[in-house]
């Protein structure tokens, strides 16, 4: 069965500093990987996804993530954060090929930007 | 384009009362539909998913149930609410959009905040 580990539950970062949110997954088959963002009292919004091809994927709001198969990781990065990036971030994995494409989510990382 | 609606946005219900949360999707056909619960300070727990009308799979045994009476309608119900049912309920869909290649990601609705008192 697939699983996702987000190693940091909370990450405080100063405004305009870089940030990396870590995500590791476990699966016995090939996977699709996703990062979602959730602002307070809202649903989840897709930031970016890795399905195949280039291991460096770029998403919305200046975020990018790199798929590393050997390390089973999919870390999210942004070179310079803004106050508006304050939110909760979820990594998710899907084992493709089964028709229903269930997602398994990590427990989330709360990113707090310090002015 | 596709949109997903959930209602109500917030709900306060006493213990033992019934529950009905509704989710509808527009702009797609035969989507996969999902219900998640997010407890305070915790991640997302998949409750139910459906790959077609009348086809419901339960992920977690509990006093909740789900139904899919129409292709793009997904309902979450309970006959008697418990305090532990409080949380933020999210509906999501995945599947092909009209005229688009298959998409594997899930798209989420705005959520319903349920408080059981």
PDB file of C-alpha atoms in Angstrom:
ATOM      1  CA  UNK A   1       0.000   0.000   0.000  1.00  0.00           C
ATOM      2  CA  UNK A   2       1.151   3.511  -0.744  1.00  0.00           C
ATOM      3  CA  UNK A   3       1.994   6.038   1.965  1.00  0.00           C
ATOM      4  CA  UNK A   4       3.197   9.627   2.180  1.00  0.00           C
ATOM      5  CA  UNK A   5       5.354  11.239   4.847  1.00  0.00           C
ATOM      6  CA  UNK A   6       5.657  14.974   5.280  1.00  0.00           C
ATOM      7  CA  UNK A   7       8.520  15.329   7.696  1.00  0.00           C
ATOM      8  CA  UNK A   8       7.757  18.843   8.926  1.00  0.00           C
ATOM      9  CA  UNK A   9       4.407  19.704  10.444  1.00  0.00           C
ATOM     10  CA  UNK A  10       5.251  23.412  10.666  1.00  0.00           C
ATOM     11  CA  UNK A  11       7.774  25.529   8.781  1.00  0.00           C
ATOM     12  CA  UNK A  12       8.337  29.221   9.643  1.00  0.00           C
ATOM     13  CA  UNK A  13      10.172  31.247   7.008  1.00  0.00           C
ATOM     14  CA  UNK A  14      11.039  34.908   6.689  1.00  0.00           C
ATOM     15  CA  UNK A  15       9.489  36.796   3.804  1.00  0.00           C
ATOM     16  CA  UNK A  16      11.587  36.700   0.599  1.00  0.00           C
ATOM     17  CA  UNK A  17      13.620  33.747   1.900  1.00  0.00           C
ATOM     18  CA  UNK A  18      13.647  30.389   0.080  1.00  0.00           C
ATOM     19  CA  UNK A  19      11.661  27.423   1.363  1.00  0.00           C
ATOM     20  CA  UNK A  20      11.637  23.661   0.890  1.00  0.00           C
ATOM     21  CA  UNK A  21       8.782  21.468   2.084  1.00  0.00           C
ATOM     22  CA  UNK A  22       9.740  17.828   2.236  1.00  0.00           C
ATOM     23  CA  UNK A  23       7.711  14.857   1.037  1.00  0.00           C
ATOM     24  CA  UNK A  24       8.673  11.192   0.882  1.00  0.00           C
ATOM     25  CA  UNK A  25       6.487   8.409  -0.414  1.00  0.00           C
ATOM     26  CA  UNK A  26       6.380   4.647  -0.314  1.00  0.00           C
ATOM     27  CA  UNK A  27       4.891   2.472  -3.030  1.00  0.00           C
ATOM     28  CA  UNK A  28       5.538  -0.880  -4.672  1.00  0.00           C
ATOM     29  CA  UNK A  29       4.447   0.375  -8.109  1.00  0.00           C
ATOM     30  CA  UNK A  30       4.839   3.496 -10.208  1.00  0.00           C
ATOM     31  CA  UNK A  31       3.126   6.582  -8.906  1.00  0.00           C
ATOM     32  CA  UNK A  32       1.791   9.979  -9.732  1.00  0.00           C
ATOM     33  CA  UNK A  33       2.683  12.763  -7.296  1.00  0.00           C
ATOM     34  CA  UNK A  34       0.894  15.971  -6.379  1.00  0.00           C
ATOM     35  CA  UNK A  35       1.214  19.027  -4.171  1.00  0.00           C
ATOM     36  CA  UNK A  36      -1.897  20.842  -2.996  1.00  0.00           C
ATOM     37  CA  UNK A  37      -2.294  24.086  -1.052  1.00  0.00           C
ATOM     38  CA  UNK A  38      -5.102  24.861   1.385  1.00  0.00           C
ATOM     39  CA  UNK A  39      -5.833  28.368   2.581  1.00  0.00           C
ATOM     40  CA  UNK A  40      -7.846  28.750   5.810  1.00  0.00           C
ATOM     41  CA  UNK A  41     -11.411  27.453   5.579  1.00  0.00           C
ATOM     42  CA  UNK A  42     -11.077  26.625   1.891  1.00  0.00           C
ATOM     43  CA  UNK A  43     -10.785  23.519  -0.213  1.00  0.00           C
ATOM     44  CA  UNK A  44      -7.545  22.220  -1.655  1.00  0.00           C
ATOM     45  CA  UNK A  45      -6.027  23.741  -4.766  1.00  0.00           C
ATOM     46  CA  UNK A  46      -3.619  21.866  -7.009  1.00  0.00           C
ATOM     47  CA  UNK A  47      -0.154  23.464  -7.050  1.00  0.00           C
ATOM     48  CA  UNK A  48       1.617  21.043  -9.354  1.00  0.00           C
ATOM     49  CA  UNK A  49       1.780  17.420 -10.419  1.00  0.00           C
ATOM     50  CA  UNK A  50       4.269  14.859 -11.672  1.00  0.00           C
ATOM     51  CA  UNK A  51       2.904  12.234 -14.046  1.00  0.00           C
ATOM     52  CA  UNK A  52       5.902  11.418 -16.234  1.00  0.00           C
ATOM     53  CA  UNK A  53       8.743  13.045 -18.174  1.00  0.00           C
ATOM     54  CA  UNK A  54      10.925  15.780 -16.711  1.00  0.00           C
ATOM     55  CA  UNK A  55      11.544  15.262 -13.024  1.00  0.00           C
ATOM     56  CA  UNK A  56      11.439  19.003 -12.340  1.00  0.00           C
ATOM     57  CA  UNK A  57       7.907  20.285 -12.480  1.00  0.00           C
ATOM     58  CA  UNK A  58       6.767  23.859 -12.190  1.00  0.00           C
ATOM     59  CA  UNK A  59       3.462  24.915 -10.751  1.00  0.00           C
ATOM     60  CA  UNK A  60       1.441  27.949  -9.896  1.00  0.00           C
ATOM     61  CA  UNK A  61       2.523  30.805  -7.633  1.00  0.00           C
ATOM     62  CA  UNK A  62       6.235  30.258  -8.407  1.00  0.00           C
ATOM     63  CA  UNK A  63       6.461  26.812  -6.793  1.00  0.00           C
ATOM     64  CA  UNK A  64       8.380  23.890  -8.237  1.00  0.00           C
ATOM     65  CA  UNK A  65       9.075  20.317  -7.166  1.00  0.00           C
ATOM     66  CA  UNK A  66      11.567  17.660  -8.111  1.00  0.00           C
ATOM     67  CA  UNK A  67      10.766  13.969  -8.372  1.00  0.00           C
ATOM     68  CA  UNK A  68      13.616  11.780  -7.140  1.00  0.00           C
ATOM     69  CA  UNK A  69      12.833   8.126  -7.737  1.00  0.00           C
ATOM     70  CA  UNK A  70      15.915   6.750  -6.002  1.00  0.00           C
ATOM     71  CA  UNK A  71      15.139   8.710  -2.844  1.00  0.00           C
ATOM     72  CA  UNK A  72      11.358   8.346  -3.256  1.00  0.00           C
ATOM     73  CA  UNK A  73      10.985  12.052  -2.652  1.00  0.00           C
ATOM     74  CA  UNK A  74       9.007  14.918  -4.132  1.00  0.00           C
ATOM     75  CA  UNK A  75      10.106  18.064  -2.308  1.00  0.00           C
ATOM     76  CA  UNK A  76       8.400  21.395  -2.934  1.00  0.00           C
ATOM     77  CA  UNK A  77      10.485  24.556  -3.307  1.00  0.00           C
ATOM     78  CA  UNK A  78      10.091  28.271  -3.810  1.00  0.00           C
ATOM     79  CA  UNK A  79      13.071  30.626  -4.155  1.00  0.00           C
ATOM     80  CA  UNK A  80      11.407  33.612  -2.481  1.00  0.00           C
ATOM     81  CA  UNK A  81       8.245  33.388  -0.404  1.00  0.00           C
ATOM     82  CA  UNK A  82       5.571  36.013   0.084  1.00  0.00           C
ATOM     83  CA  UNK A  83       3.144  36.638   2.911  1.00  0.00           C
ATOM     84  CA  UNK A  84       0.366  35.259   0.719  1.00  0.00           C
ATOM     85  CA  UNK A  85       2.076  31.844   0.702  1.00  0.00           C
ATOM     86  CA  UNK A  86       0.997  31.309   4.302  1.00  0.00           C
ATOM     87  CA  UNK A  87      -1.132  28.161   4.080  1.00  0.00           C
ATOM     88  CA  UNK A  88      -1.122  24.412   4.630  1.00  0.00           C
ATOM     89  CA  UNK A  89       0.553  22.280   1.986  1.00  0.00           C
ATOM     90  CA  UNK A  90      -0.271  18.651   1.285  1.00  0.00           C
ATOM     91  CA  UNK A  91       1.708  16.120  -0.681  1.00  0.00           C
ATOM     92  CA  UNK A  92      -0.262  13.280  -2.272  1.00  0.00           C
ATOM     93  CA  UNK A  93       0.489  10.090  -4.190  1.00  0.00           C
ATOM     94  CA  UNK A  94      -1.619   7.971  -6.518  1.00  0.00           C
ATOM     95  CA  UNK A  95      -0.869   4.476  -7.753  1.00  0.00           C
ATOM     96  CA  UNK A  96      -1.983   4.638 -11.349  1.00  0.00           C
ATOM     97  CA  UNK A  97      -3.583   1.952 -13.400  1.00  0.00           C
ATOM     98  CA  UNK A  98      -6.360   0.891 -11.070  1.00  0.00           C
ATOM     99  CA  UNK A  99      -9.146   3.001 -12.529  1.00  0.00           C
ATOM    100  CA  UNK A 100     -10.208   4.964  -9.487  1.00  0.00           C
ATOM    101  CA  UNK A 101      -7.035   6.947  -8.927  1.00  0.00           C
ATOM    102  CA  UNK A 102      -7.308   7.200  -5.160  1.00  0.00           C
ATOM    103  CA  UNK A 103      -5.006   9.725  -3.579  1.00  0.00           C
ATOM    104  CA  UNK A 104      -3.128   9.146  -0.354  1.00  0.00           C
ATOM    105  CA  UNK A 105      -2.324  12.405   1.415  1.00  0.00           C
ATOM    106  CA  UNK A 106       0.401  13.333   3.830  1.00  0.00           C
ATOM    107  CA  UNK A 107      -0.522  14.976   7.119  1.00  0.00           C
ATOM    108  CA  UNK A 108       0.337  18.428   5.805  1.00  0.00           C
ATOM    109  CA  UNK A 109       2.929  21.132   6.463  1.00  0.00           C
ATOM    110  CA  UNK A 110       1.822  24.485   7.784  1.00  0.00           C
ATOM    111  CA  UNK A 111       3.933  27.194   6.171  1.00  0.00           C
ATOM    112  CA  UNK A 112       4.064  30.461   8.093  1.00  0.00           C
ATOM    113  CA  UNK A 113       5.717  33.488   6.514  1.00  0.00           C
ATOM    114  CA  UNK A 114       7.284  35.928   8.940  1.00  0.00           C
ATOM    115  CA  UNK A 115       7.288  39.586   7.822  1.00  0.00           C
TER     116      UNK A 115
ATOM    117  CA  UNK B   1     -14.741  24.405 -17.579  1.00  0.00           C
ATOM    118  CA  UNK B   2     -15.561  22.198 -14.632  1.00  0.00           C
ATOM    119  CA  UNK B   3     -16.857  23.424 -11.287  1.00  0.00           C
ATOM    120  CA  UNK B   4     -17.728  21.669  -8.058  1.00  0.00           C
ATOM    121  CA  UNK B   5     -20.248  22.882  -5.509  1.00  0.00           C
ATOM    122  CA  UNK B   6     -20.828  21.901  -1.923  1.00  0.00           C
ATOM    123  CA  UNK B   7     -23.557  22.914   0.463  1.00  0.00           C
ATOM    124  CA  UNK B   8     -24.139  23.961   3.024  1.00  0.00           C
ATOM    125  CA  UNK B   9     -20.908  25.865   3.716  1.00  0.00           C
ATOM    126  CA  UNK B  10     -21.327  25.588   7.480  1.00  0.00           C
ATOM    127  CA  UNK B  11     -23.587  23.491   9.654  1.00  0.00           C
ATOM    128  CA  UNK B  12     -24.152  23.181  13.388  1.00  0.00           C
ATOM    129  CA  UNK B  13     -26.090  20.088  14.415  1.00  0.00           C
ATOM    130  CA  UNK B  14     -26.885  18.468  17.784  1.00  0.00           C
ATOM    131  CA  UNK B  15     -25.714  14.986  18.633  1.00  0.00           C
ATOM    132  CA  UNK B  16     -28.149  12.376  17.385  1.00  0.00           C
ATOM    133  CA  UNK B  17     -29.563  14.480  14.562  1.00  0.00           C
ATOM    134  CA  UNK B  18     -29.429  13.423  10.891  1.00  0.00           C
ATOM    135  CA  UNK B  19     -27.020  14.797   8.313  1.00  0.00           C
ATOM    136  CA  UNK B  20     -27.124  15.399   4.589  1.00  0.00           C
ATOM    137  CA  UNK B  21     -24.288  17.089   2.715  1.00  0.00           C
ATOM    138  CA  UNK B  22     -24.515  17.542  -1.018  1.00  0.00           C
ATOM    139  CA  UNK B  23     -21.894  17.840  -3.727  1.00  0.00           C
ATOM    140  CA  UNK B  24     -22.462  18.464  -7.421  1.00  0.00           C
ATOM    141  CA  UNK B  25     -20.059  18.719 -10.327  1.00  0.00           C
ATOM    142  CA  UNK B  26     -20.627  20.632 -13.551  1.00  0.00           C
ATOM    143  CA  UNK B  27     -18.861  20.439 -16.884  1.00  0.00           C
ATOM    144  CA  UNK B  28     -17.803  16.796 -16.883  1.00  0.00           C
ATOM    145  CA  UNK B  29     -19.346  13.374 -17.354  1.00  0.00           C
ATOM    146  CA  UNK B  30     -18.859  10.154 -15.414  1.00  0.00           C
ATOM    147  CA  UNK B  31     -16.406  11.612 -12.906  1.00  0.00           C
ATOM    148  CA  UNK B  32     -14.953   9.706  -9.999  1.00  0.00           C
ATOM    149  CA  UNK B  33     -16.300  11.320  -6.846  1.00  0.00           C
ATOM    150  CA  UNK B  34     -14.800  11.396  -3.351  1.00  0.00           C
ATOM    151  CA  UNK B  35     -15.729  12.428   0.192  1.00  0.00           C
ATOM    152  CA  UNK B  36     -12.960  13.369   2.620  1.00  0.00           C
ATOM    153  CA  UNK B  37     -12.999  14.496   6.225  1.00  0.00           C
ATOM    154  CA  UNK B  38     -10.402  16.788   7.692  1.00  0.00           C
ATOM    155  CA  UNK B  39     -10.317  16.935  11.481  1.00  0.00           C
ATOM    156  CA  UNK B  40      -8.747  19.944  13.176  1.00  0.00           C
ATOM    157  CA  UNK B  41      -4.976  19.893  12.789  1.00  0.00           C
ATOM    158  CA  UNK B  42      -4.966  16.645  10.855  1.00  0.00           C
ATOM    159  CA  UNK B  43      -4.685  15.523   7.270  1.00  0.00           C
ATOM    160  CA  UNK B  44      -7.358  14.292   4.918  1.00  0.00           C
ATOM    161  CA  UNK B  45      -9.150  11.032   5.531  1.00  0.00           C
ATOM    162  CA  UNK B  46     -10.867   9.430   2.545  1.00  0.00           C
ATOM    163  CA  UNK B  47     -14.373   8.365   3.576  1.00  0.00           C
ATOM    164  CA  UNK B  48     -16.057   7.213   0.363  1.00  0.00           C
ATOM    165  CA  UNK B  49     -15.430   7.140  -3.349  1.00  0.00           C
ATOM    166  CA  UNK B  50     -17.619   6.371  -6.328  1.00  0.00           C
ATOM    167  CA  UNK B  51     -16.770   5.431  -9.900  1.00  0.00           C
ATOM    168  CA  UNK B  52     -20.370   5.518 -11.159  1.00  0.00           C
ATOM    169  CA  UNK B  53     -24.050   5.906 -10.275  1.00  0.00           C
ATOM    170  CA  UNK B  54     -24.967   3.671  -7.369  1.00  0.00           C
ATOM    171  CA  UNK B  55     -21.365   2.466  -6.938  1.00  0.00           C
ATOM    172  CA  UNK B  56     -20.008   3.415  -3.532  1.00  0.00           C
ATOM    173  CA  UNK B  57     -16.864   2.197  -1.813  1.00  0.00           C
ATOM    174  CA  UNK B  58     -16.335   2.832   1.878  1.00  0.00           C
ATOM    175  CA  UNK B  59     -12.857   3.377   3.201  1.00  0.00           C
ATOM    176  CA  UNK B  60     -13.558   3.740   6.904  1.00  0.00           C
ATOM    177  CA  UNK B  61     -16.287   1.956   8.931  1.00  0.00           C
ATOM    178  CA  UNK B  62     -18.420   4.554  10.695  1.00  0.00           C
ATOM    179  CA  UNK B  63     -21.933   5.873  11.069  1.00  0.00           C
ATOM    180  CA  UNK B  64     -21.744   7.808   7.793  1.00  0.00           C
ATOM    181  CA  UNK B  65     -23.017   6.681   4.405  1.00  0.00           C
ATOM    182  CA  UNK B  66     -22.797   7.998   0.864  1.00  0.00           C
ATOM    183  CA  UNK B  67     -25.019   7.828  -2.180  1.00  0.00           C
ATOM    184  CA  UNK B  68     -24.720   8.798  -5.821  1.00  0.00           C
ATOM    185  CA  UNK B  69     -28.234   9.151  -7.217  1.00  0.00           C
ATOM    186  CA  UNK B  70     -27.102  10.966 -10.375  1.00  0.00           C
ATOM    187  CA  UNK B  71     -23.908  10.989 -12.402  1.00  0.00           C
ATOM    188  CA  UNK B  72     -22.656  14.284 -10.993  1.00  0.00           C
ATOM    189  CA  UNK B  73     -24.254  14.278  -7.543  1.00  0.00           C
ATOM    190  CA  UNK B  74     -22.705  12.833  -4.412  1.00  0.00           C
ATOM    191  CA  UNK B  75     -24.415  12.885  -1.020  1.00  0.00           C
ATOM    192  CA  UNK B  76     -22.970  12.223   2.426  1.00  0.00           C
ATOM    193  CA  UNK B  77     -25.467  11.208   5.101  1.00  0.00           C
ATOM    194  CA  UNK B  78     -25.841  10.099   8.653  1.00  0.00           C
ATOM    195  CA  UNK B  79     -28.894   8.960  10.594  1.00  0.00           C
ATOM    196  CA  UNK B  80     -27.464  10.003  13.982  1.00  0.00           C
ATOM    197  CA  UNK B  81     -24.501  12.320  14.349  1.00  0.00           C
ATOM    198  CA  UNK B  82     -21.764  11.787  16.929  1.00  0.00           C
ATOM    199  CA  UNK B  83     -19.509  14.424  18.454  1.00  0.00           C
ATOM    200  CA  UNK B  84     -16.602  12.791  16.629  1.00  0.00           C
ATOM    201  CA  UNK B  85     -18.256  13.578  13.284  1.00  0.00           C
ATOM    202  CA  UNK B  86     -17.280  17.235  13.631  1.00  0.00           C
ATOM    203  CA  UNK B  87     -14.826  18.381  11.003  1.00  0.00           C
ATOM    204  CA  UNK B  88     -14.325  19.889   7.585  1.00  0.00           C
ATOM    205  CA  UNK B  89     -15.876  17.773   4.836  1.00  0.00           C
ATOM    206  CA  UNK B  90     -14.475  18.009   1.356  1.00  0.00           C
ATOM    207  CA  UNK B  91     -15.885  16.634  -1.866  1.00  0.00           C
ATOM    208  CA  UNK B  92     -13.610  16.060  -4.844  1.00  0.00           C
ATOM    209  CA  UNK B  93     -13.823  14.773  -8.385  1.00  0.00           C
ATOM    210  CA  UNK B  94     -11.398  13.306 -10.880  1.00  0.00           C
ATOM    211  CA  UNK B  95     -11.693  12.017 -14.387  1.00  0.00           C
ATOM    212  CA  UNK B  96     -11.864  13.278 -17.942  1.00  0.00           C
ATOM    213  CA  UNK B  97     -13.093  16.740 -18.628  1.00  0.00           C
ATOM    214  CA  UNK B  98     -15.072  17.460 -21.733  1.00  0.00           C
ATOM    215  CA  UNK B  99     -12.765  17.222 -24.715  1.00  0.00           C
ATOM    216  CA  UNK B 100      -9.629  16.922 -22.548  1.00  0.00           C
ATOM    217  CA  UNK B 101      -7.150  14.093 -22.033  1.00  0.00           C
ATOM    218  CA  UNK B 102      -7.629  12.045 -18.897  1.00  0.00           C
ATOM    219  CA  UNK B 103      -6.582  13.930 -15.821  1.00  0.00           C
ATOM    220  CA  UNK B 104      -5.405  12.065 -12.759  1.00  0.00           C
ATOM    221  CA  UNK B 105      -5.544  14.832 -10.230  1.00  0.00           C
ATOM    222  CA  UNK B 106      -8.501  15.486  -7.968  1.00  0.00           C
ATOM    223  CA  UNK B 107     -10.318  18.795  -7.810  1.00  0.00           C
ATOM    224  CA  UNK B 108     -11.824  19.877  -4.542  1.00  0.00           C
ATOM    225  CA  UNK B 109     -14.930  21.757  -3.578  1.00  0.00           C
ATOM    226  CA  UNK B 110     -14.993  24.616  -1.053  1.00  0.00           C
ATOM    227  CA  UNK B 111     -15.900  22.305   1.839  1.00  0.00           C
ATOM    228  CA  UNK B 112     -18.536  22.117   4.567  1.00  0.00           C
ATOM    229  CA  UNK B 113     -17.613  22.851   8.163  1.00  0.00           C
ATOM    230  CA  UNK B 114     -19.706  20.626  10.429  1.00  0.00           C
ATOM    231  CA  UNK B 115     -19.880  21.214  14.169  1.00  0.00           C
ATOM    232  CA  UNK B 116     -21.725  18.638  16.234  1.00  0.00           C
ATOM    233  CA  UNK B 117     -22.782  19.988  19.619  1.00  0.00           C
TER     234      UNK B 117
END
